[in-house]
PDB file of C-alpha atoms in Angstrom:
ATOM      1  CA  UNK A   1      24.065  82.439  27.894  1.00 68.00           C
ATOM      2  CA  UNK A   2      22.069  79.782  29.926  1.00 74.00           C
ATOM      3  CA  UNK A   3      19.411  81.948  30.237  1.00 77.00           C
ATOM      4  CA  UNK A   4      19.018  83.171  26.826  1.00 80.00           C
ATOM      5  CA  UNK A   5      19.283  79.625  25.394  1.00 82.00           C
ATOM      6  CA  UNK A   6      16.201  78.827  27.129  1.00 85.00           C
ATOM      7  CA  UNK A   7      13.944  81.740  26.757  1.00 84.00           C
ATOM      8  CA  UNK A   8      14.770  80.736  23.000  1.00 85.00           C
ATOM      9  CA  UNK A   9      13.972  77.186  23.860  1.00 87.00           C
ATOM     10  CA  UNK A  10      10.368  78.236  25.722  1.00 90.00           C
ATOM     11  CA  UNK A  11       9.845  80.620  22.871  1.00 89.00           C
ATOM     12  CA  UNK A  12       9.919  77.558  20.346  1.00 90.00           C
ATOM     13  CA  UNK A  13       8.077  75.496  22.106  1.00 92.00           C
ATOM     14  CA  UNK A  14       5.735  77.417  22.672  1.00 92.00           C
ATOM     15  CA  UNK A  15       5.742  78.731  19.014  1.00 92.00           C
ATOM     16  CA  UNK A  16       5.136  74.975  17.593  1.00 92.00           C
ATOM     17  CA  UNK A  17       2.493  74.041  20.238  1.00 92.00           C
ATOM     18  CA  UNK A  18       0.819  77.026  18.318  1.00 91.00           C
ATOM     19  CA  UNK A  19       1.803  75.911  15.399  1.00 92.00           C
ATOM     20  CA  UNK A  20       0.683  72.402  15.877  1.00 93.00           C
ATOM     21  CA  UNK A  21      -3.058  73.925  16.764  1.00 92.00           C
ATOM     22  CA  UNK A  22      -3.187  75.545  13.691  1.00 92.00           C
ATOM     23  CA  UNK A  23      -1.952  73.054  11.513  1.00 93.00           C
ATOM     24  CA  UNK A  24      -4.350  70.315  13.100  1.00 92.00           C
ATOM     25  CA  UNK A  25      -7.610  72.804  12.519  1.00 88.00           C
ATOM     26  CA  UNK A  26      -6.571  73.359   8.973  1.00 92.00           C
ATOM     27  CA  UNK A  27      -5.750  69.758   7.950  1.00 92.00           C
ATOM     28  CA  UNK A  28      -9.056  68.809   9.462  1.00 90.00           C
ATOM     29  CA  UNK A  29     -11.122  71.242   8.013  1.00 88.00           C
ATOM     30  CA  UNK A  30      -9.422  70.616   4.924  1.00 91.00           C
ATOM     31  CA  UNK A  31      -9.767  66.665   4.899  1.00 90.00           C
ATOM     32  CA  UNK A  32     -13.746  67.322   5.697  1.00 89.00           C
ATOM     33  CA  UNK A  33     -13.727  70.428   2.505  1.00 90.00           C
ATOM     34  CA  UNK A  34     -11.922  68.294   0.328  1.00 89.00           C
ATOM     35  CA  UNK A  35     -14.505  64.684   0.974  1.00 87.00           C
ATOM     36  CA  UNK A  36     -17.367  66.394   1.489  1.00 85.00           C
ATOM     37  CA  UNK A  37     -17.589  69.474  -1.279  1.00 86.00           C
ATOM     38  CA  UNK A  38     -18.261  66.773  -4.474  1.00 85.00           C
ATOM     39  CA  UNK A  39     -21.289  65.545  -2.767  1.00 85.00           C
ATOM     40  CA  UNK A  40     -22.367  68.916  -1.177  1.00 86.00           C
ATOM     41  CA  UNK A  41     -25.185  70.229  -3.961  1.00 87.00           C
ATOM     42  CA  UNK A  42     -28.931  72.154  -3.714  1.00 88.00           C
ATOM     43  CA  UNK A  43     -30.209  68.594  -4.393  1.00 87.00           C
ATOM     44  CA  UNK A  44     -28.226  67.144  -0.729  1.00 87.00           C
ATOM     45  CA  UNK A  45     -29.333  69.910   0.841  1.00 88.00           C
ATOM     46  CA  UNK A  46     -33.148  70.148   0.398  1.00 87.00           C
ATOM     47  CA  UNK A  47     -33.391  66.096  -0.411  1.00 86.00           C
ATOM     48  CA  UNK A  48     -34.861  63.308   2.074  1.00 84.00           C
ATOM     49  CA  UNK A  49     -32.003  60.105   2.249  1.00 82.00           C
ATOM     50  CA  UNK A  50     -33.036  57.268   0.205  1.00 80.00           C
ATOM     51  CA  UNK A  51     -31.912  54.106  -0.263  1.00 75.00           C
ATOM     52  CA  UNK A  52     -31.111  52.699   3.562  1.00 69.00           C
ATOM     53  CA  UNK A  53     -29.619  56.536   3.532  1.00 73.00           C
ATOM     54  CA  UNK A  54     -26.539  55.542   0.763  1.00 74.00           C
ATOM     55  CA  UNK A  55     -28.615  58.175  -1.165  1.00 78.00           C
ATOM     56  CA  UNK A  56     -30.237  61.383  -1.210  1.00 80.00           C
ATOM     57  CA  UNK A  57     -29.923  64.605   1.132  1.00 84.00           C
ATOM     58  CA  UNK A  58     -29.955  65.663   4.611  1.00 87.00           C
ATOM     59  CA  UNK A  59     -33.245  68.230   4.958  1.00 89.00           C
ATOM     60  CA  UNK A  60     -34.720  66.136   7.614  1.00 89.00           C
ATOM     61  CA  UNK A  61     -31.183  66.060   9.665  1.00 89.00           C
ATOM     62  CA  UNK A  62     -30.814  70.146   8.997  1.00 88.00           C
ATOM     63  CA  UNK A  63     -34.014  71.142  10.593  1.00 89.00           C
ATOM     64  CA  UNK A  64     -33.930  68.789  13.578  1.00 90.00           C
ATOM     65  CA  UNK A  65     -30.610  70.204  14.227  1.00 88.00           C
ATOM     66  CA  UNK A  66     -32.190  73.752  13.677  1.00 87.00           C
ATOM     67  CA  UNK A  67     -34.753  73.314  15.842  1.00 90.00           C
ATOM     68  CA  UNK A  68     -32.956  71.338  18.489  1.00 90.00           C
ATOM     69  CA  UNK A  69     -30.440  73.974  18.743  1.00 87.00           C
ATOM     70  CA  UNK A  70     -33.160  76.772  19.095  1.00 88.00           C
ATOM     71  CA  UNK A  71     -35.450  74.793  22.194  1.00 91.00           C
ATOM     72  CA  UNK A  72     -32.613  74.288  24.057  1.00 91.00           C
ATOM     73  CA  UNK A  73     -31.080  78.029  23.869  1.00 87.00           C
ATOM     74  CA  UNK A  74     -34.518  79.183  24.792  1.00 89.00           C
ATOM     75  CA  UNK A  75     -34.490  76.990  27.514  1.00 90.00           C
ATOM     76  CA  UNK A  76     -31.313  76.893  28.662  1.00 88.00           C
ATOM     77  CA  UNK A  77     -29.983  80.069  28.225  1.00 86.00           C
ATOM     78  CA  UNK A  78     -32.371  82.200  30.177  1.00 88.00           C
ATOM     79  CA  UNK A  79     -31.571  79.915  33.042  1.00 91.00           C
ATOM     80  CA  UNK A  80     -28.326  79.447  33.170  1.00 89.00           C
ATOM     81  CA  UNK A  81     -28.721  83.554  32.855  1.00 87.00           C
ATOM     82  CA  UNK A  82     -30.937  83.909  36.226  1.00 90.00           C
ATOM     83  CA  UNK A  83     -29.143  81.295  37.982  1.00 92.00           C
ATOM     84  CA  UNK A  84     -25.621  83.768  37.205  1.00 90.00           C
ATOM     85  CA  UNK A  85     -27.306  87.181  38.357  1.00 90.00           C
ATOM     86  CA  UNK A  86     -28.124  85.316  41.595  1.00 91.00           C
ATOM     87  CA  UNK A  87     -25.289  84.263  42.104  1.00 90.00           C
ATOM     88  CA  UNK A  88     -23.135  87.601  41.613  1.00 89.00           C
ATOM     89  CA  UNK A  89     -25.751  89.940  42.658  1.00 88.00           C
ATOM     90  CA  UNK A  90     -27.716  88.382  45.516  1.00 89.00           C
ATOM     91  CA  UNK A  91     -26.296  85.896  47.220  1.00 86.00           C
ATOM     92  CA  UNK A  92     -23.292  85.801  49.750  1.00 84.00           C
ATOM     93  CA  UNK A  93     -20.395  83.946  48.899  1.00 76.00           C
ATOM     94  CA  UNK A  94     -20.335  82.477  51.883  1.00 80.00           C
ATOM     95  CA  UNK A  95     -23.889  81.675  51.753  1.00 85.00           C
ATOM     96  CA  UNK A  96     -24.672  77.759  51.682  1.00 89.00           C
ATOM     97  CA  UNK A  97     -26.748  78.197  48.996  1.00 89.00           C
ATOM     98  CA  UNK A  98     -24.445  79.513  46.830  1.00 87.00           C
ATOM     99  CA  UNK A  99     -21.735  77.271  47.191  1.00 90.00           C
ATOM    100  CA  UNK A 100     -24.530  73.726  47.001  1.00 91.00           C
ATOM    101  CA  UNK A 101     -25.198  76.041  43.198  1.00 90.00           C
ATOM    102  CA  UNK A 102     -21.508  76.184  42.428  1.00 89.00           C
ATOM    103  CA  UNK A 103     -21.072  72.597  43.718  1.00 90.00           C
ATOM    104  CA  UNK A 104     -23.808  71.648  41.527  1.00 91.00           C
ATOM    105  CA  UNK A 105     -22.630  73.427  38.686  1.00 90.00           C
ATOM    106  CA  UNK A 106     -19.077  71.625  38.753  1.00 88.00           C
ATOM    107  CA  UNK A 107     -20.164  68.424  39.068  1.00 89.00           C
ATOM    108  CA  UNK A 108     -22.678  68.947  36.079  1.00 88.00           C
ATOM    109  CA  UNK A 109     -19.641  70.751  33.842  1.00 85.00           C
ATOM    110  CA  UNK A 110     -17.431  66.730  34.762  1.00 86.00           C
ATOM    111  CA  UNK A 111     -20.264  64.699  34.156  1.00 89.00           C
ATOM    112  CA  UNK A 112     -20.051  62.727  30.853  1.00 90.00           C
ATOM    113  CA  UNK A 113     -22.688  63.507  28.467  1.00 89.00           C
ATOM    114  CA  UNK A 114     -24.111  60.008  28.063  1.00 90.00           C
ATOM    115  CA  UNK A 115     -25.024  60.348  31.349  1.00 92.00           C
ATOM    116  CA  UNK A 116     -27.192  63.402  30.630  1.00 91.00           C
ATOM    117  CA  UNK A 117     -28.796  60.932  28.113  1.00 91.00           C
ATOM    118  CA  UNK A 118     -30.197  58.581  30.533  1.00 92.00           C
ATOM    119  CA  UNK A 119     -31.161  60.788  33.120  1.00 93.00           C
ATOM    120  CA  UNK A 120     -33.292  62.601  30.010  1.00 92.00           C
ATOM    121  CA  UNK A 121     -34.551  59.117  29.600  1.00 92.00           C
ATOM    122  CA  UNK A 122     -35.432  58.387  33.304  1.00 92.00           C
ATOM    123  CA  UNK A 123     -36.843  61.783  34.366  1.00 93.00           C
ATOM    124  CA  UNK A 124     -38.181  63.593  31.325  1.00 93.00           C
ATOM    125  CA  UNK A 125     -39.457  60.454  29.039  1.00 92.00           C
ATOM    126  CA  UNK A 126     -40.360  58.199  31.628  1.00 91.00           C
ATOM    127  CA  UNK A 127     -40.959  60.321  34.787  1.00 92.00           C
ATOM    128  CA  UNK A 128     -42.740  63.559  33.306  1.00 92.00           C
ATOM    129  CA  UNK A 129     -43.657  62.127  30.010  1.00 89.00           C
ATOM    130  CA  UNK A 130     -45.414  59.467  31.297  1.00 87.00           C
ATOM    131  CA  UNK A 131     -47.155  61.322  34.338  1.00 88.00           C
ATOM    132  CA  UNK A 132     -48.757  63.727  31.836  1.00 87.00           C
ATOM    133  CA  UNK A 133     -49.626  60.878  29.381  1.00 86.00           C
ATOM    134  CA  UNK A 134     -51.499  59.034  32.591  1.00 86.00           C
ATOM    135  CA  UNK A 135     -53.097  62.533  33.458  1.00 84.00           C
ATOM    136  CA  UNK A 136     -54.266  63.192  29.662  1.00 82.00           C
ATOM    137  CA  UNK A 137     -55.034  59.990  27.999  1.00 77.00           C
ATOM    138  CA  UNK A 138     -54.579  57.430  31.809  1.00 70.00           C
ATOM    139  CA  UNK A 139     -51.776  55.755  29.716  1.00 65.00           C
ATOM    140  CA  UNK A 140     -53.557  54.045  27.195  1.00 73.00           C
ATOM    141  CA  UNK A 141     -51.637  56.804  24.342  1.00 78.00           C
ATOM    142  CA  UNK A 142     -48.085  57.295  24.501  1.00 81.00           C
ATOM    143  CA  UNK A 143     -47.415  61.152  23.575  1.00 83.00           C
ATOM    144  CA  UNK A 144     -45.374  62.491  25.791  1.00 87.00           C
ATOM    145  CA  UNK A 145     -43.552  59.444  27.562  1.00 86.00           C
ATOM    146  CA  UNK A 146     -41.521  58.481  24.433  1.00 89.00           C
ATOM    147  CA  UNK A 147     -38.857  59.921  23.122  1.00 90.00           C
ATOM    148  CA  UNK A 148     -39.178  63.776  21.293  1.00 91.00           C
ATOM    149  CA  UNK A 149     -37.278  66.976  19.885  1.00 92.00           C
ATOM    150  CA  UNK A 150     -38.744  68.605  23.724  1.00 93.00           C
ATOM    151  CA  UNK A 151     -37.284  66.666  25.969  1.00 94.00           C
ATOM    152  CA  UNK A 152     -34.099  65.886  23.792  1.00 93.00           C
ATOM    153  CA  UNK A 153     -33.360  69.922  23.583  1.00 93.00           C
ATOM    154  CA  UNK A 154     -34.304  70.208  27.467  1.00 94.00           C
ATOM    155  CA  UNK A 155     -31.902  67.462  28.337  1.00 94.00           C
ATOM    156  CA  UNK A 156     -29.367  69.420  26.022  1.00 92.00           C
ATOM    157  CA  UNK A 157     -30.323  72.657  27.882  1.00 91.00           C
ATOM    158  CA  UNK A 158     -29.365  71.022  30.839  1.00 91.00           C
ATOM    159  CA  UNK A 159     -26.178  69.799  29.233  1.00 91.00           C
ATOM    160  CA  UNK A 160     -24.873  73.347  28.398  1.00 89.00           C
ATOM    161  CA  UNK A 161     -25.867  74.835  31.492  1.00 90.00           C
ATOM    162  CA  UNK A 162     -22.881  75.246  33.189  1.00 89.00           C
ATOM    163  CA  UNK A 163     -21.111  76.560  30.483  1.00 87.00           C
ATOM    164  CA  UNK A 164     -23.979  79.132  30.239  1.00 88.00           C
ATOM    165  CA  UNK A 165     -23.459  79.923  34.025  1.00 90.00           C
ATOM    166  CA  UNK A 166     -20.169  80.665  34.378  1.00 88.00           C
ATOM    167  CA  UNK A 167     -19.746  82.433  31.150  1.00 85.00           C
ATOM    168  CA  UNK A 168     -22.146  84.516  32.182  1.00 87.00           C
ATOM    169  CA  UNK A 169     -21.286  84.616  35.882  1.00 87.00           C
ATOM    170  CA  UNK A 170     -17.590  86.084  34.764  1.00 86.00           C
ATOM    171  CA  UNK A 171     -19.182  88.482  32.136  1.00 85.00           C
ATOM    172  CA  UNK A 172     -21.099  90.215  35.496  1.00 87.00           C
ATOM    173  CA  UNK A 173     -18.591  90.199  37.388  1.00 86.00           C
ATOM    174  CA  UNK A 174     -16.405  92.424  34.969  1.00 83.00           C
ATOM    175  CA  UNK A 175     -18.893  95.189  35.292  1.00 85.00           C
ATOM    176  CA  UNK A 176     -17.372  97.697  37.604  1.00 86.00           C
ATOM    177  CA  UNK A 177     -18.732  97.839  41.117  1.00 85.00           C
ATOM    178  CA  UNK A 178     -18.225 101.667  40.566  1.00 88.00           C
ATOM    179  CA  UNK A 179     -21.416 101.900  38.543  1.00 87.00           C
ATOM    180  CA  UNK A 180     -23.537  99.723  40.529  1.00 88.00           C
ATOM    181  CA  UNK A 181     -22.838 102.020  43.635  1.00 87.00           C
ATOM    182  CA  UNK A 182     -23.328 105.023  41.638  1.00 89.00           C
ATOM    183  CA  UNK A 183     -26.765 103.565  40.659  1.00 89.00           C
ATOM    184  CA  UNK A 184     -27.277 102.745  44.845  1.00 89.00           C
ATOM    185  CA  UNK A 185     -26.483 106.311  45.385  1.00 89.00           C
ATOM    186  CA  UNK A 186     -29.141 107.571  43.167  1.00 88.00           C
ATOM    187  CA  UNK A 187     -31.859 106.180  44.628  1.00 87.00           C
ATOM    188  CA  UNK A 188     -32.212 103.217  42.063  1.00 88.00           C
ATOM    189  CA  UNK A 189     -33.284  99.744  44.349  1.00 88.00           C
ATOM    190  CA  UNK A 190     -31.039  96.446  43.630  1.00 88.00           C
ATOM    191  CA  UNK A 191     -33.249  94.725  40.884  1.00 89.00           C
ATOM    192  CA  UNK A 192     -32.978  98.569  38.670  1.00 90.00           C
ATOM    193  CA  UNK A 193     -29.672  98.932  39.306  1.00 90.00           C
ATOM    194  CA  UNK A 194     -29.245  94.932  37.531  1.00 89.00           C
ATOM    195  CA  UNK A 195     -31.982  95.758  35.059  1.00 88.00           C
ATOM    196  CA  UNK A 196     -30.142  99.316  33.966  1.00 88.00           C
ATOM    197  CA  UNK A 197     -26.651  98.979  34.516  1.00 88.00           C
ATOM    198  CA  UNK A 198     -25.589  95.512  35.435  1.00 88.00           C
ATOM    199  CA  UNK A 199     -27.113  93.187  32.021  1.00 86.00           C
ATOM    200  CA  UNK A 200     -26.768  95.890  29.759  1.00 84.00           C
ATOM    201  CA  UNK A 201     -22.942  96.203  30.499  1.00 82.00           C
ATOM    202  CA  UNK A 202     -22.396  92.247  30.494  1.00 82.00           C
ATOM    203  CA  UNK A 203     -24.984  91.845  27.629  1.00 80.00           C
ATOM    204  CA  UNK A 204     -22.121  90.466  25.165  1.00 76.00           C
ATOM    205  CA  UNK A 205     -20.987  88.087  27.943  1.00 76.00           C
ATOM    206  CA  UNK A 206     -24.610  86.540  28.397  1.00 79.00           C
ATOM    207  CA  UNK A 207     -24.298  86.185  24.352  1.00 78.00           C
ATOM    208  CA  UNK A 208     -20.986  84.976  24.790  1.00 75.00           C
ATOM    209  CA  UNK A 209     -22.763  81.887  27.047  1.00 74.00           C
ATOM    210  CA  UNK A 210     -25.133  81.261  24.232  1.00 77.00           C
ATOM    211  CA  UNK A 211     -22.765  80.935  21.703  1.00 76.00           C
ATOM    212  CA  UNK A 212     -20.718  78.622  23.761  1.00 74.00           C
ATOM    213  CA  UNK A 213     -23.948  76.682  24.649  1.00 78.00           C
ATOM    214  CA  UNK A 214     -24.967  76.942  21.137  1.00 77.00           C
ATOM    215  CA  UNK A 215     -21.578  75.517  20.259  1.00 75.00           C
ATOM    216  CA  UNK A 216     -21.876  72.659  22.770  1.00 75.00           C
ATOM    217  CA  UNK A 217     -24.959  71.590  21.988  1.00 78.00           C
ATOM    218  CA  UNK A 218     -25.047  71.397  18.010  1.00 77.00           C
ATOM    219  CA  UNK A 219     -22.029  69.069  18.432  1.00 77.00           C
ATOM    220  CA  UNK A 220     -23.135  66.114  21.078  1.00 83.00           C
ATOM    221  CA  UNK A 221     -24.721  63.220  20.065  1.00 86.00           C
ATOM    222  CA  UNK A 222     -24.705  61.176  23.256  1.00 86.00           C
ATOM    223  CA  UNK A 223     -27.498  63.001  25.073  1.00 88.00           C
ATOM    224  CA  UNK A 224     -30.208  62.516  22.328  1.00 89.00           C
ATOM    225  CA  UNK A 225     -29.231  59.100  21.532  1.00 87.00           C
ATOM    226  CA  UNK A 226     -31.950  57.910  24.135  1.00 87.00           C
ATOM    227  CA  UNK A 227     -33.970  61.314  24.288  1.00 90.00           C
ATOM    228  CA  UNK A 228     -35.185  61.823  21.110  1.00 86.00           C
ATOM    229  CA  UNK A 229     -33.025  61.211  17.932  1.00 85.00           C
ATOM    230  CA  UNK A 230     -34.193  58.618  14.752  1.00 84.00           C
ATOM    231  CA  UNK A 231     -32.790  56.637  12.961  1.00 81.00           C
ATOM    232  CA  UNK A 232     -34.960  57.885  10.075  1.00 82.00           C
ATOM    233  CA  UNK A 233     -37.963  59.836   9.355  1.00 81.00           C
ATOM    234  CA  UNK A 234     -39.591  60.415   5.825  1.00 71.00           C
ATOM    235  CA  UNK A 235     -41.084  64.197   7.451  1.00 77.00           C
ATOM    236  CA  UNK A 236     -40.540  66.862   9.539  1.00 85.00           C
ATOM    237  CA  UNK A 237     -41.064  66.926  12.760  1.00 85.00           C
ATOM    238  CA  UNK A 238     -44.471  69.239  13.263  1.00 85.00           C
ATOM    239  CA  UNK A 239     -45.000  69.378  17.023  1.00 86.00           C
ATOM    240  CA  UNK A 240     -42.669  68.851  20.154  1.00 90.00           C
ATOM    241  CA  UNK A 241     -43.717  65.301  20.655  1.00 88.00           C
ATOM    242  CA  UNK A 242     -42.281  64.212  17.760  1.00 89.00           C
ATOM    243  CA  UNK A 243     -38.957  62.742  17.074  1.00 90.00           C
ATOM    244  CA  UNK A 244     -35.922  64.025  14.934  1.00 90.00           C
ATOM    245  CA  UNK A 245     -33.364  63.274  12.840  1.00 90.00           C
ATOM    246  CA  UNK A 246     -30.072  65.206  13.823  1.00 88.00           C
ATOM    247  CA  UNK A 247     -26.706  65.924  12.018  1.00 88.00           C
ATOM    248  CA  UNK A 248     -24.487  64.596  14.657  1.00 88.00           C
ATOM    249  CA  UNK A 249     -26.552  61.038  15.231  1.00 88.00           C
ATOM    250  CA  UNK A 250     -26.517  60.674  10.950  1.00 87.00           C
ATOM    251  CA  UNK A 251     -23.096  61.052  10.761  1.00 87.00           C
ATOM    252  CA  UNK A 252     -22.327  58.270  13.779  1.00 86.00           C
ATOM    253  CA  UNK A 253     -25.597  56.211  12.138  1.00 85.00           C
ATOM    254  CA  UNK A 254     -23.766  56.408   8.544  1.00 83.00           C
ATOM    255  CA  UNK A 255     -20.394  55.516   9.593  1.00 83.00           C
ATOM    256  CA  UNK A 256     -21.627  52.906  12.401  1.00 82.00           C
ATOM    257  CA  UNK A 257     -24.562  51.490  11.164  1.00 77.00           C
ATOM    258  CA  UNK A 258     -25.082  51.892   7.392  1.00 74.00           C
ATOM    259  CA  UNK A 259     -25.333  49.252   5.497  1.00 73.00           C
ATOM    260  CA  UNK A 260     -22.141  50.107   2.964  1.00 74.00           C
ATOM    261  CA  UNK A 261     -20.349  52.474   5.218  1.00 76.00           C
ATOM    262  CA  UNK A 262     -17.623  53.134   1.980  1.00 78.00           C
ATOM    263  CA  UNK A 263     -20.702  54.410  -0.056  1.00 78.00           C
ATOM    264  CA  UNK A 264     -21.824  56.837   2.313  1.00 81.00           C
ATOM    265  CA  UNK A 265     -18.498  58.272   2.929  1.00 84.00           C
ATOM    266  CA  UNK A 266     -19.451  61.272   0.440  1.00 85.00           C
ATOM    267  CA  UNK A 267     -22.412  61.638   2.506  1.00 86.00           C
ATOM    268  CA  UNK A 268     -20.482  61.669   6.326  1.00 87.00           C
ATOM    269  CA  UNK A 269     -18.258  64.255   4.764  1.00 90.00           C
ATOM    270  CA  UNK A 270     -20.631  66.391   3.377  1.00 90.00           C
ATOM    271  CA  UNK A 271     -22.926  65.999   6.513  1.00 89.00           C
ATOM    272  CA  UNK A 272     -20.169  66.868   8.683  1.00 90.00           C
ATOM    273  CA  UNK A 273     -19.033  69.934   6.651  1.00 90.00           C
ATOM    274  CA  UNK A 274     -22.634  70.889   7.285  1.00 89.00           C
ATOM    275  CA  UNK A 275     -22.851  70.539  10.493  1.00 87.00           C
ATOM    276  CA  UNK A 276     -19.791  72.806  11.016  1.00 86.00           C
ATOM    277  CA  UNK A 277     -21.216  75.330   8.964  1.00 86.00           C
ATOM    278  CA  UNK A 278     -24.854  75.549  10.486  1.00 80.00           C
ATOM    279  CA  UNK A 279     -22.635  76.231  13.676  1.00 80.00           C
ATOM    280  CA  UNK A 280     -19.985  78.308  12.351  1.00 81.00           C
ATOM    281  CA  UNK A 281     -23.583  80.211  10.584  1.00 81.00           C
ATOM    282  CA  UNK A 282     -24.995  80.529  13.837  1.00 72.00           C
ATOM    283  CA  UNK A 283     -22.285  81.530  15.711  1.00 73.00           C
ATOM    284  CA  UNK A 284     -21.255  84.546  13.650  1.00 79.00           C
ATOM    285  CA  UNK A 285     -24.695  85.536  14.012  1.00 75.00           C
ATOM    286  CA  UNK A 286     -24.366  86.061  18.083  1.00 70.00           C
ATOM    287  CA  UNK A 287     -20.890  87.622  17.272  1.00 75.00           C
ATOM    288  CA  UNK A 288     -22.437  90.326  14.945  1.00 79.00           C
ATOM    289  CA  UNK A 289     -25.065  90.899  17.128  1.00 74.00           C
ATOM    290  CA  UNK A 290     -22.169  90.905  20.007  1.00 71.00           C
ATOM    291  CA  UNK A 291     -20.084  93.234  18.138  1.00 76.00           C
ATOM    292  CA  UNK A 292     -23.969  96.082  17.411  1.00 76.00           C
ATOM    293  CA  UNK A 293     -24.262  95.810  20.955  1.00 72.00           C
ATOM    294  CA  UNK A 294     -20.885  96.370  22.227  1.00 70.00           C
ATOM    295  CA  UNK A 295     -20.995  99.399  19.018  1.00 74.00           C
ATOM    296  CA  UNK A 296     -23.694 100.955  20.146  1.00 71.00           C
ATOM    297  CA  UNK A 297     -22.842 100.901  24.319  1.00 64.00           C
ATOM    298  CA  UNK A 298     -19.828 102.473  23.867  1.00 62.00           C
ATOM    299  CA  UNK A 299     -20.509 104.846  21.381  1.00 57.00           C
TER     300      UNK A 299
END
């Protein structure tokens, strides 16, 4: 009797921690659907803000966000990719290598993202930006050693590299070691056998890292606070070296620092709702293209 009564008692609890997940991802959702939908039109969408932002659309925000998203998946997730393989396929786990990488890679997963911001400032702004502006123009020109959309999506890379590593890292190691010695057996050398049998078989786990990283990424604001973020910009930005505006920073800007925060509170819901759909957008992409790949591998 004891025992049933509580299995029954783990089994609710359990139930309404469920539940309670649910429940908090719908009313949230719901409370950003139901403030943001009046202001979302065509007009918010493809509109620059105007006046001190209490007006007008979020185009400027959308394709920083786009692009910043893009730079630092090409950067980071090809990394973070190379980094795994080596650390599955090549080197020993007792190696002292390998464990400085997976000490590394822990301490980078705990550190707090602000963080990331000012070592973006100190080493990409102001350490590599301004040796190649003192190389190019001797320093008189600032192009490179201010802040931009290239060194804000490279400190972002960085960011989501962990989560890149040891998504991908686990996605390898499900491949069975079965195939890889069949591969041996056959004559095929160590880099074929990863090439042919090893990425192609953990291919939806490497997207799986880039939708995580993708994830990640599209959400933080604290790393391109000092990196490369504006306040506002009247255009887009046309080359790396130039700054951005982002959906995460004009959501904190228009509830921190707006003039007439309760007039913009159309605009933070709709700009949030936004934000969750240019992520939920691009995230259903990788999944599709998860779910052709997986389709077509197995038949």
């Amino acid at each position: 009797m004891k025992k049933k009564l509580i299995g029954k008692s783990v089994t609710t609890l359990t139930a309404l921690a469920a539940f309670f997940v649910i429940f908090a991802v719908l009313f949230i959702m719901g409370d950003i659907v139901i403030g943001g939908w009046s202001t979302l039109t065509w007009d918010f969408l493809v509109g620059n803000p105007k006046e001190g932002m209490t007006e007008g659309g979020i185009f400027p925000a959308i394709v920083g966000t786009f692009f910043l998203v893009v730079i630092m998946s090409m950067a980071g997730v090809p990394v973070g990719a190379v980094t795994a393989i080596y650390l599955s396929e090549y080197a020993s786990q007792k190696s002292i290598l390998a464990r400085l990488i997976r000490f590394a890679v822990n301490t980078l997963s705990g550190v707090p993202a602000i963080v990331f911001g000012l070592f973006g400032l100190g080493f990409f702004i102001q350490f590599v930006g301004g040796g190649l502006d003192k190389v190019f123009s001797d320093g008189t020109k600032l192009v490179w050693g201010q802040p931009n959309i290239l060194w804000a999506s490279l400190t972002m890379a960085l960011l989501t590299l962990p989560v890149v590593i040891v998504s991908v890292e686990e996605a390898i190691k499900t491949v069975p070691r079965e195939l890889r010695e069949a591969s041996l057996a056959l004559g095929a050398t160590k880099w074929q056998t990863i090439r042919k049998v090893v990425l192609p078989n953990s291919l939806t786990g490497i997207l799986t890292g880039g939708i995580l990283a993708v994830s990640r990424g599209a959400g933080e604001v604290a790393p391109i606070l000092f990196t490369g973020a504006a306040y506002f910009l009247p255009r887009l930005p046309d080359s790396l070296s130039d700054q951005f505006m982002e959906l995460g920073y004009h959501i904190y800007i228009m509830s921190t620092q707006s003039p007439d925060v309760e007039a913009t509170k159309g605009i933070q819901y709709a700009t949030t709702l936004v934000l969750l759909l240019l992520t939920f957008t691009l995230n259903f992409s990788a999944i599709f293209i998860r779910y052709r790949l997986r389709k077509r591998n197995h038949g």
